[in-house]
Coordinates of N, CA and C in Angstrom, one line a residue:
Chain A
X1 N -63.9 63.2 160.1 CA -64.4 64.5 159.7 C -63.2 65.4 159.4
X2 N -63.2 66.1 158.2 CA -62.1 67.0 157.6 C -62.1 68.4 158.3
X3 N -60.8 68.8 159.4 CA -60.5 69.5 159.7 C -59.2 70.3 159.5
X4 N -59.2 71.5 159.5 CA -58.2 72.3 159.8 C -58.4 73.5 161.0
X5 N -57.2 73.3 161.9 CA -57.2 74.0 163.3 C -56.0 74.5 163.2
X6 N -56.5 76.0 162.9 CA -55.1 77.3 163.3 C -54.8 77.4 164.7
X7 N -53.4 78.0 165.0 CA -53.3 78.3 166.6 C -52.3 78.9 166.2
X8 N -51.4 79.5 167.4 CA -50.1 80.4 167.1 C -50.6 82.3 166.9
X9 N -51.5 82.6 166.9 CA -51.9 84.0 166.8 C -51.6 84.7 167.8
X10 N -51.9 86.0 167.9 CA -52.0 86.6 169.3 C -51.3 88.3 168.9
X11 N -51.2 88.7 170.4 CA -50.4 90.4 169.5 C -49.2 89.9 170.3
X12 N -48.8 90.5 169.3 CA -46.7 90.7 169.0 C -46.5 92.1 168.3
X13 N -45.4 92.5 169.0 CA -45.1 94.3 168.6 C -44.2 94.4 167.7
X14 N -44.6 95.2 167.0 CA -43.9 95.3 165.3 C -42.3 95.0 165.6
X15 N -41.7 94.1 164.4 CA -40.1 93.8 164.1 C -40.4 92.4 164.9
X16 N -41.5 91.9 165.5 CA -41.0 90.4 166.6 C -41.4 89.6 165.4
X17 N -41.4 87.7 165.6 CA -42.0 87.3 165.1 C -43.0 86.9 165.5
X18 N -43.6 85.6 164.9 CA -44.4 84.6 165.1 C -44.6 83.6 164.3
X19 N -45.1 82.0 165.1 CA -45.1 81.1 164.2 C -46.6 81.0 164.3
X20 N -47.5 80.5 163.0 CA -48.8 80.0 163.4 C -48.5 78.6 162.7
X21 N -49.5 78.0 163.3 CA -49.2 76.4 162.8 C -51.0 76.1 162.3
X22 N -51.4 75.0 161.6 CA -52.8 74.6 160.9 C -52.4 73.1 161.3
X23 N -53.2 72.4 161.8 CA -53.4 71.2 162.5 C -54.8 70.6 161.7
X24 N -54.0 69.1 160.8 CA -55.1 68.7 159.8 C -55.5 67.5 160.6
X25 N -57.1 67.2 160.6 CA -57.5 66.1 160.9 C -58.2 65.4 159.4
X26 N -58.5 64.3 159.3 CA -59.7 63.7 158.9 C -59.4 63.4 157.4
X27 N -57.7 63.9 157.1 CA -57.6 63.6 155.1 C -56.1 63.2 155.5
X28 N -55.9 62.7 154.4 CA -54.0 62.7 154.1 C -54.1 64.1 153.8
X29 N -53.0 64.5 154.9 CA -52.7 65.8 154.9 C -51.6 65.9 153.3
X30 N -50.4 64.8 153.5 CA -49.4 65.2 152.8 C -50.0 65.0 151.2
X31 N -51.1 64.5 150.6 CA -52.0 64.6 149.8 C -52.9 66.1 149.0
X32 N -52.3 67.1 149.8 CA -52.7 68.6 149.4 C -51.6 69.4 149.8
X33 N -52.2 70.6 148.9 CA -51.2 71.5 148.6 C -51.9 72.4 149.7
X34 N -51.4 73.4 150.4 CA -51.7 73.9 151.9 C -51.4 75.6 151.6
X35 N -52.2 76.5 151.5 CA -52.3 77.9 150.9 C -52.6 78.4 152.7
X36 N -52.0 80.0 152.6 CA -52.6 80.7 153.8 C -53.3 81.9 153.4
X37 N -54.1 82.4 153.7 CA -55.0 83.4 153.3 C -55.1 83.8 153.9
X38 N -55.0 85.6 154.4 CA -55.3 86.1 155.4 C -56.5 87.3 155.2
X39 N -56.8 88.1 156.3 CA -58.0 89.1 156.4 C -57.8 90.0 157.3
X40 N -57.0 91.3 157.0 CA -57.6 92.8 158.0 C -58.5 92.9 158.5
X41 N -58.9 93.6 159.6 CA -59.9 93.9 160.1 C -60.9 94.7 159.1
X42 N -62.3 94.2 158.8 CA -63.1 94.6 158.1 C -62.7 94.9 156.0
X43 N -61.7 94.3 156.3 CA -61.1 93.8 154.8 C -61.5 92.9 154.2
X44 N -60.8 92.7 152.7 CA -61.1 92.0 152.1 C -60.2 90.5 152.4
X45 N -60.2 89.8 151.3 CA -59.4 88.4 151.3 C -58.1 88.8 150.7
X46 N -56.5 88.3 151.3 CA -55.6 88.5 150.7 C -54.5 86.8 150.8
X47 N -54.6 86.6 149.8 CA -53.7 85.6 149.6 C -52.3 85.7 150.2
X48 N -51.7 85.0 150.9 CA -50.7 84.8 151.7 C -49.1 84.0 150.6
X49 N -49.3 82.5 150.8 CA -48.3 81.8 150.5 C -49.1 80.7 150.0
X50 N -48.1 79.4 149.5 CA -48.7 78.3 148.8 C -47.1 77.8 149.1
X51 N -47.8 76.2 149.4 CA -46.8 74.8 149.6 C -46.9 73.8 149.0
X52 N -46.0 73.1 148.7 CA -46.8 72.3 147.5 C -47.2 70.8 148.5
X53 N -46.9 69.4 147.7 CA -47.4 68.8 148.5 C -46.0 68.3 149.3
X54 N -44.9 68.2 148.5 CA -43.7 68.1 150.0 C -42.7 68.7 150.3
X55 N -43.3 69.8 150.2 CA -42.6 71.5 150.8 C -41.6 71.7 149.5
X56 N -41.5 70.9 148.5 CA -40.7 71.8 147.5 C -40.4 72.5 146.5
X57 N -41.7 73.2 146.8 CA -42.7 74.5 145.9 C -42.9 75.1 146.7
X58 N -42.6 76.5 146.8 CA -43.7 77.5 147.2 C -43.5 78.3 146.5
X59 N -44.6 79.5 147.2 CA -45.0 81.1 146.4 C -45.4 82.1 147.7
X60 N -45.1 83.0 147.4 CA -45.5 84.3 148.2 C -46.3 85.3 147.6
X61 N -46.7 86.1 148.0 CA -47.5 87.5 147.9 C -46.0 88.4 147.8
X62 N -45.8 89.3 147.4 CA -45.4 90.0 147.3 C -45.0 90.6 149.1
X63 N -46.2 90.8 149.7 CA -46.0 91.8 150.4 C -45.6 91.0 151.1
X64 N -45.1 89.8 151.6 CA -44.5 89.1 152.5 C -43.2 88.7 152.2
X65 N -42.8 88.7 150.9 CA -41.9 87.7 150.6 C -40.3 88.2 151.3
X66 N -39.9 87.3 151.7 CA -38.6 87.7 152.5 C -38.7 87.8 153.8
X67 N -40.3 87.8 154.1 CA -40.4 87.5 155.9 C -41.0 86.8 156.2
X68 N -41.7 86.4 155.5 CA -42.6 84.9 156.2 C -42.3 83.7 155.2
X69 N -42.3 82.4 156.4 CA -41.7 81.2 155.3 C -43.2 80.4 155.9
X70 N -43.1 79.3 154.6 CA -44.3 78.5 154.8 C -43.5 77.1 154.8
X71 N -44.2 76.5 155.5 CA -43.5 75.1 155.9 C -44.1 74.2 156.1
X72 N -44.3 73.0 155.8 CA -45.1 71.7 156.5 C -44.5 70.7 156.6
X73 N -45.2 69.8 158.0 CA -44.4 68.6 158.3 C -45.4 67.7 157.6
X74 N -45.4 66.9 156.9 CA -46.2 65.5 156.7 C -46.9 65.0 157.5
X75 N -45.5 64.4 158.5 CA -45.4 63.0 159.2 C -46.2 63.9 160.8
X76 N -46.6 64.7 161.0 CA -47.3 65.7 162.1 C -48.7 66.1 161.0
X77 N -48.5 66.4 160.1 CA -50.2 66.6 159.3 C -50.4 68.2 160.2
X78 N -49.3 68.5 159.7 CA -49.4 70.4 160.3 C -48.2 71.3 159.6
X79 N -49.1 72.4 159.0 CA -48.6 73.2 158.4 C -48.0 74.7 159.1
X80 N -47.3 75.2 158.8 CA -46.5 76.6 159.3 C -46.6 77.5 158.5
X81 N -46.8 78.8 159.1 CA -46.2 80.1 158.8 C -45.4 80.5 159.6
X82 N -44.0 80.8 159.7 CA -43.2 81.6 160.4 C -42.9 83.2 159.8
X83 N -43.5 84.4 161.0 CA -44.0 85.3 160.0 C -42.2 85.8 160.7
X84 N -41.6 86.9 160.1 CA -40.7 87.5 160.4 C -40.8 89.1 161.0
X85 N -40.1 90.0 161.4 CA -40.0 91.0 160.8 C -41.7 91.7 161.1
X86 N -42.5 91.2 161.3 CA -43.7 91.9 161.8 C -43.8 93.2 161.7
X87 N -45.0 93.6 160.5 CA -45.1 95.3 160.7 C -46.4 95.3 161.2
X88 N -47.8 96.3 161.5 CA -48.6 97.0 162.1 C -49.6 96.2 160.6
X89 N -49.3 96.9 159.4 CA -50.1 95.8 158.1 C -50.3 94.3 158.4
X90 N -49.5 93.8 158.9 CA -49.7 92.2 158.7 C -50.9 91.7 159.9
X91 N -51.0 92.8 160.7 CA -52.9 92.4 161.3 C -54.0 92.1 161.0
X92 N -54.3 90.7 161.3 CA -55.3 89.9 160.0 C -55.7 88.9 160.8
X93 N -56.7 88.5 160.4 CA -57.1 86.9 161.2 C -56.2 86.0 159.5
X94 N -55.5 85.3 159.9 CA -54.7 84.5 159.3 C -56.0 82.6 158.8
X95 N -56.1 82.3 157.7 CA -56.5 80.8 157.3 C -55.4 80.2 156.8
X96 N -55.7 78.9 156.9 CA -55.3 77.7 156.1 C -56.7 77.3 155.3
X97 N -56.0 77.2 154.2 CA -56.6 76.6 153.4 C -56.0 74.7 152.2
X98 N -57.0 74.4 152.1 CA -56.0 73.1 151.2 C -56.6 73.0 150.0
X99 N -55.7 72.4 148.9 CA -56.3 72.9 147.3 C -56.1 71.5 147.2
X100 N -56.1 70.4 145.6 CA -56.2 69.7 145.1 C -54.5 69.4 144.9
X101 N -54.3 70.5 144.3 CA -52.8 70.6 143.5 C -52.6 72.6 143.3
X102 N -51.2 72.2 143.1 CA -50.5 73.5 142.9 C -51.2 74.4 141.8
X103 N -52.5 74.1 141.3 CA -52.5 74.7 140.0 C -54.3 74.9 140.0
X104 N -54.8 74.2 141.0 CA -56.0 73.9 141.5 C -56.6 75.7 142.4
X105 N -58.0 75.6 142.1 CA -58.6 76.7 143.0 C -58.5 75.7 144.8
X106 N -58.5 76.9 145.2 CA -58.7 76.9 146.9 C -59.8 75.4 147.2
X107 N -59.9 74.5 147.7 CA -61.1 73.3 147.8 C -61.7 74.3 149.0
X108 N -62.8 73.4 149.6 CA -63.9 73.7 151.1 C -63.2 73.3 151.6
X109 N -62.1 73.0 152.3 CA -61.4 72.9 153.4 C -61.0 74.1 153.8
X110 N -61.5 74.7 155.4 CA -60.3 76.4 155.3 C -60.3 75.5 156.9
X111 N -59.7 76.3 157.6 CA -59.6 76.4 159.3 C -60.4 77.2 159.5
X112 N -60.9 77.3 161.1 CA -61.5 78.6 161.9 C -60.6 80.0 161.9
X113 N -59.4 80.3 161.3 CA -58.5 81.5 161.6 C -58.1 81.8 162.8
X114 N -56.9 82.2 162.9 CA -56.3 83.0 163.8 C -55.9 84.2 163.8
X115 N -56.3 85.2 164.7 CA -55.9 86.7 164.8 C -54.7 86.8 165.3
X116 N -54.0 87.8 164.5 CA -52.6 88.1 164.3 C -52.7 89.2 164.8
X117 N -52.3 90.3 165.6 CA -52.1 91.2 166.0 C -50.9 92.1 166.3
X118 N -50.8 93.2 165.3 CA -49.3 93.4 165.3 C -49.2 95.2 166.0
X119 N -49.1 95.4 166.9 CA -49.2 96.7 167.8 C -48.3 96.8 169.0
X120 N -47.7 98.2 169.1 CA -46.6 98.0 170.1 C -47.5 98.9 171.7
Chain B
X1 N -48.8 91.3 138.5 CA -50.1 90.9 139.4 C -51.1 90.9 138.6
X2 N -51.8 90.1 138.5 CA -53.3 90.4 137.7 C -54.7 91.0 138.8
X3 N -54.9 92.0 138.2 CA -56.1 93.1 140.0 C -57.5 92.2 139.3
X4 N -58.2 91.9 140.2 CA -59.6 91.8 140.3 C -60.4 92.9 140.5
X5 N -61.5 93.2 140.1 CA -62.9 93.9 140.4 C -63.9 93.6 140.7
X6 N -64.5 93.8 141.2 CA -65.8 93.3 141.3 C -66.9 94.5 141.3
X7 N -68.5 94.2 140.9 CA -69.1 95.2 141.4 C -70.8 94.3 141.2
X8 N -71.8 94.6 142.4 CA -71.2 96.2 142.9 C -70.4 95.9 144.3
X9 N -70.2 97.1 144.9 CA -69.4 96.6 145.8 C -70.5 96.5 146.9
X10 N -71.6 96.2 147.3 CA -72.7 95.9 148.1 C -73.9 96.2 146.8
X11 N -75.1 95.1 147.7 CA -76.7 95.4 147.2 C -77.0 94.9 148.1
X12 N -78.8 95.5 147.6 CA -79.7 95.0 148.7 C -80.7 94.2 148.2
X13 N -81.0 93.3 148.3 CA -82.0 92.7 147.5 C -82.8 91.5 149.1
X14 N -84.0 91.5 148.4 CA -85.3 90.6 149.2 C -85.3 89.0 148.8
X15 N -85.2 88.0 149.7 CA -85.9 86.9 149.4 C -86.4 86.5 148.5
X16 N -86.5 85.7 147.6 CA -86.5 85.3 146.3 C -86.3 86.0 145.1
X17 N -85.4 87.3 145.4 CA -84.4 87.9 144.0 C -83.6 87.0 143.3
X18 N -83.5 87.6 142.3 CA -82.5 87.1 141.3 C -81.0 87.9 141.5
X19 N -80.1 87.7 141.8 CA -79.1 88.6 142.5 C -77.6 88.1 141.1
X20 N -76.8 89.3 140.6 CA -75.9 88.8 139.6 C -74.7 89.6 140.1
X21 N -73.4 89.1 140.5 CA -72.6 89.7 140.8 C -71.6 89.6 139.9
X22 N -70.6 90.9 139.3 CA -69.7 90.8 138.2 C -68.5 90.9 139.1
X23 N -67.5 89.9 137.9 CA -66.2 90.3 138.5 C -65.3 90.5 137.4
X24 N -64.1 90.7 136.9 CA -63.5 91.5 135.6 C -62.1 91.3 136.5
X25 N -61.5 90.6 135.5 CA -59.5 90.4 135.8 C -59.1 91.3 134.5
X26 N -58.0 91.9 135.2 CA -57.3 92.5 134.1 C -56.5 92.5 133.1
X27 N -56.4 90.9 133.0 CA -55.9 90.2 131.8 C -56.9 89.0 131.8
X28 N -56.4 88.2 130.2 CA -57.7 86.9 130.5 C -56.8 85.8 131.5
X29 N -58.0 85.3 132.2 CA -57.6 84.2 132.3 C -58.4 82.7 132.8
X30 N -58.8 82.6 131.2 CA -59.4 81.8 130.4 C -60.4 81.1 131.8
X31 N -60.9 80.3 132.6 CA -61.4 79.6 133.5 C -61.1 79.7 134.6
X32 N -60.0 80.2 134.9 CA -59.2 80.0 136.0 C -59.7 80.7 137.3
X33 N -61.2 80.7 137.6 CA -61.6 82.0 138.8 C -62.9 81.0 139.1
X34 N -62.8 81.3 140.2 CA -63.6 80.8 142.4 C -64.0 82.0 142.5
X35 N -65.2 81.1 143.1 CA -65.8 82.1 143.8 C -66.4 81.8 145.1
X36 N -66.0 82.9 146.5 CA -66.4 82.1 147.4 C -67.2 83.0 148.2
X37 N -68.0 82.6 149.0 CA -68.8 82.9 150.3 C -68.2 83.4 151.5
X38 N -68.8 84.3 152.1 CA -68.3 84.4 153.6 C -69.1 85.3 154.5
X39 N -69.7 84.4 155.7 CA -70.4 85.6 156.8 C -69.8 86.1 157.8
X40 N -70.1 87.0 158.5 CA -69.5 87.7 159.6 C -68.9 86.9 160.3
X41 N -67.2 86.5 160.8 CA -66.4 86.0 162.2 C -66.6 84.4 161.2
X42 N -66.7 84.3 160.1 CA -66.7 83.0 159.8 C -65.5 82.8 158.8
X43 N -65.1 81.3 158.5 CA -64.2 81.4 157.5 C -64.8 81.6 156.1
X44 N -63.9 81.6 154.6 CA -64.5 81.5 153.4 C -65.0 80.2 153.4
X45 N -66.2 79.9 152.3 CA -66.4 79.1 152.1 C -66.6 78.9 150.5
X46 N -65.7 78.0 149.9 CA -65.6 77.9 148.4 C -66.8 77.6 147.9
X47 N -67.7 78.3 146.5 CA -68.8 78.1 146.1 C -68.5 77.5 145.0
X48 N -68.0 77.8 143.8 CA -67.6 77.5 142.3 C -65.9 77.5 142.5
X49 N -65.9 77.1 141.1 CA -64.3 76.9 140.6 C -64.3 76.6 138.9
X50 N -62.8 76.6 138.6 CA -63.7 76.9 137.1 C -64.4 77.8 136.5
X51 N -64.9 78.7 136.9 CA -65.8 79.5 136.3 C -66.8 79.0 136.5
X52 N -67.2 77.9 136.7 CA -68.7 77.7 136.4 C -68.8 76.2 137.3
X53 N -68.1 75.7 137.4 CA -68.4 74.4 138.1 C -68.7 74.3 140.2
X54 N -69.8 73.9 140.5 CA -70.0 73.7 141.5 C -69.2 72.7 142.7
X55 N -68.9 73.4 143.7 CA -68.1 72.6 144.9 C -69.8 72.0 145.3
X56 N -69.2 70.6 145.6 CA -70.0 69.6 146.7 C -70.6 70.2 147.3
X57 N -72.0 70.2 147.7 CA -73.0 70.3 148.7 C -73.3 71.8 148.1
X58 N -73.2 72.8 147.3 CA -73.4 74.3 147.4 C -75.3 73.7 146.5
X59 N -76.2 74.6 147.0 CA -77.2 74.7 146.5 C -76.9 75.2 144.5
X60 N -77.8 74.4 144.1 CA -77.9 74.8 142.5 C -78.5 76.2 141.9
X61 N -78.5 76.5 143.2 CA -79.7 78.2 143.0 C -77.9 78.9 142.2
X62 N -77.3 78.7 142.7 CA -75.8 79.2 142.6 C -75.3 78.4 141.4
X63 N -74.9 79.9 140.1 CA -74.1 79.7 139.2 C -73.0 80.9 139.1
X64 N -72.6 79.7 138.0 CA -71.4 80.7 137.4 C -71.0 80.8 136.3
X65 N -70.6 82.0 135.6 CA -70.2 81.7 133.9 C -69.1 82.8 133.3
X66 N -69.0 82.7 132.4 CA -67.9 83.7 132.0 C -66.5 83.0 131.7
X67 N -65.5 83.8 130.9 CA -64.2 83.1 130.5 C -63.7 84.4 129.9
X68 N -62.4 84.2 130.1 CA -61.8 85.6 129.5 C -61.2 86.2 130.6
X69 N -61.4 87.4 130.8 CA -61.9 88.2 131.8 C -62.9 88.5 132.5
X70 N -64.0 88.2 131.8 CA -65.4 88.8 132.8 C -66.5 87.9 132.7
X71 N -66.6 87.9 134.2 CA -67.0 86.2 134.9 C -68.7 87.1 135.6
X72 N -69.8 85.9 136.0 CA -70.7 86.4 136.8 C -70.9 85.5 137.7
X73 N -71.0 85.6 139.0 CA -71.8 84.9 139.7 C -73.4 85.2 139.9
X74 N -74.4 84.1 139.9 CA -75.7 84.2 140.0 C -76.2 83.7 141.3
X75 N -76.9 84.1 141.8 CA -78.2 83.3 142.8 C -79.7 83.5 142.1
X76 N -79.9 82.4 141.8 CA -81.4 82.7 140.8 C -82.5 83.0 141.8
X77 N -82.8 82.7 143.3 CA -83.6 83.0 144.4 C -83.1 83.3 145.1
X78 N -82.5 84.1 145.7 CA -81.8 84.7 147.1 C -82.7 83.8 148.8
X79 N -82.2 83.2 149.4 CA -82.5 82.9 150.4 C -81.8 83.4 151.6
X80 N -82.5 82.9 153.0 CA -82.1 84.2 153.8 C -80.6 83.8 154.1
X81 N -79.8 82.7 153.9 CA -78.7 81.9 154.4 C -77.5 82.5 153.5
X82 N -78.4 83.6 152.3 CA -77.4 83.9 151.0 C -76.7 85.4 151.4
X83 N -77.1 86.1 152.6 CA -76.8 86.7 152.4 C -75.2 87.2 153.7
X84 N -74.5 87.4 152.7 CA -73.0 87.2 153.0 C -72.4 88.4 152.0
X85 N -70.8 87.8 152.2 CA -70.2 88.7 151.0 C -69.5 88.0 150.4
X86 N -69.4 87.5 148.9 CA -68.9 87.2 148.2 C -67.8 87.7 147.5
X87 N -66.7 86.6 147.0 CA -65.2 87.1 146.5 C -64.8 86.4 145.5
X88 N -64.3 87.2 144.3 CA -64.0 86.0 143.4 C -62.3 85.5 143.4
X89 N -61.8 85.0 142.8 CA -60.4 84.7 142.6 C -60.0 84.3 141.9
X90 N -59.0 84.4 141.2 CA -58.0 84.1 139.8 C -57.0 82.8 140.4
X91 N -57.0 82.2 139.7 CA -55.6 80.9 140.0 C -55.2 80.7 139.2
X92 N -54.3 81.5 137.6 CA -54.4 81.1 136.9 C -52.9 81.2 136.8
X93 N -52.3 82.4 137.8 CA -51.2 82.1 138.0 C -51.2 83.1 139.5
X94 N -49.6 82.9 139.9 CA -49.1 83.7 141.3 C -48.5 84.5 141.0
X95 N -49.0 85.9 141.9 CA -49.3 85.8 143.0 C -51.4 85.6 142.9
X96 N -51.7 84.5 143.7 CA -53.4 84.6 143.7 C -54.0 85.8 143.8
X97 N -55.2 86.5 143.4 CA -55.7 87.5 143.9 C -57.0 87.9 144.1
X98 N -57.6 88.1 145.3 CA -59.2 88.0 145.4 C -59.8 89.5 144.6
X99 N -61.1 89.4 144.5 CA -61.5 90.4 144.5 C -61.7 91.3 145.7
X100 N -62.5 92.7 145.4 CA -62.5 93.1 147.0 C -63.4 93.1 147.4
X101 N -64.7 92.0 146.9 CA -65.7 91.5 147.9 C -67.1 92.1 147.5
X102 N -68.4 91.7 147.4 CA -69.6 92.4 146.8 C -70.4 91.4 148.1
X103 N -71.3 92.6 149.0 CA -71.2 92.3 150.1 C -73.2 92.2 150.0
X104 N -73.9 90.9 150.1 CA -75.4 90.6 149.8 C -76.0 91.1 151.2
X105 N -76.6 92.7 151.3 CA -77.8 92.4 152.1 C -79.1 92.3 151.8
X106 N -80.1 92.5 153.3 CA -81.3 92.3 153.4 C -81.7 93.6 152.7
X107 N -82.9 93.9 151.8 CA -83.8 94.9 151.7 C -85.0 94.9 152.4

């Protein structure tokens, strides 16, 4: 059964970081390209980052770029965000999501999310 | 950045409506827009891609069309399972960008 399992969330006070990690069951992980998508409270969808399939692609959002790195191990079939620099904005329930390819829409694979919480 | 729209930004519609939700990029881009689902505390769930092509398992009541800029998603019967809020998105290049969501309730 095809899973993805976020963890790493929680509140951390603005300037700290945090790592979240996405834990793939049930596919060849290193077989997809691994996107994070996140969600404000009562917001819409905002695109995060993208990895390609062996970490030597990525892309950012704008509003991150310079503080959060996206990362995956293969050979563990689990993906990273290490967020930097944490402001009070970046409060969001955080996804993984996995695509086909770098060029591909989002597939039906997401995770359950994790809440990020950034307040001092 | 290429911005999304969508509208409207909620409706209400009853059990076996016909329900059409627009979405408009601000440049073309040609095929390249998803469209997904999502209910309360739940994750997205991808409906279309392509513009028009169906992800695995989504009921056929659900279409999609459009190219260019201005795309529609359809539910030709609204069932009670349909009502969520819907988001479109562009891939056609980065940075990705959703729309800001056209949100289906009960009348």
């Amino acid at each position: 059964q095809v899973q993805l399992v976020e963890s790493g969330g929680g509140v951390v006070q603005p300037g700290r970081s945090l790592r979240l990690s996405c834990a793939a069951f049930g596919f060849t992980f290193s077989n997809y390209v691994m996107h994070w998508v996140r969600q404000a409270p009562g917001k819409g969808l905002e695109w995060v980052a993208v990895i390609s399939y062996d970490g030597t692609k990525v892309e950012y959002a704008d509003a991150v770029k310079g503080r959060f790195t996206i990362s995956r191990d293969n050979a563990k079939s689990t993906l990273y965000l290490q967020m930097n620099s944490l402001k009070p904005e970046d409060t969001a329930v955080f996804y993984c999501a996995s695509a086909g390819s770098f060029y591909n829409a989002l597939g039906d694979h997401w995770g359950q999310g994790t809440l990020v919480t950034v307040s001092s | 950045d290429i911005q999304m729209t969508q509208s409207p930004t909620s409706l209400s519609a009853s059990v076996g409506d016909r329900v059409t939700i627009t979405c408009r990029a601000s440049q073309a881009i040609s095929n390249y827009l998803a469209w997904f689902q999502q209910k309360p505390g739940k994750a997205p769930k991808s409906l279309i891609y392509a513009a028009s092509n169906l992800q695995n398992g989504v009921p056929s009541r659900f279409s999609g069309s459009g190219s260019g800029a201005d795309f529609t998603l359809t539910i030709s019967s609204l069932q009670p399972e349909d009502f969520a809020t819907y988001f479109c998105q562009q891939y056609i290049t980065y940075p990705r960008t959703f729309g800001p969501g056209t949100k289906v309730e009960i009348k």
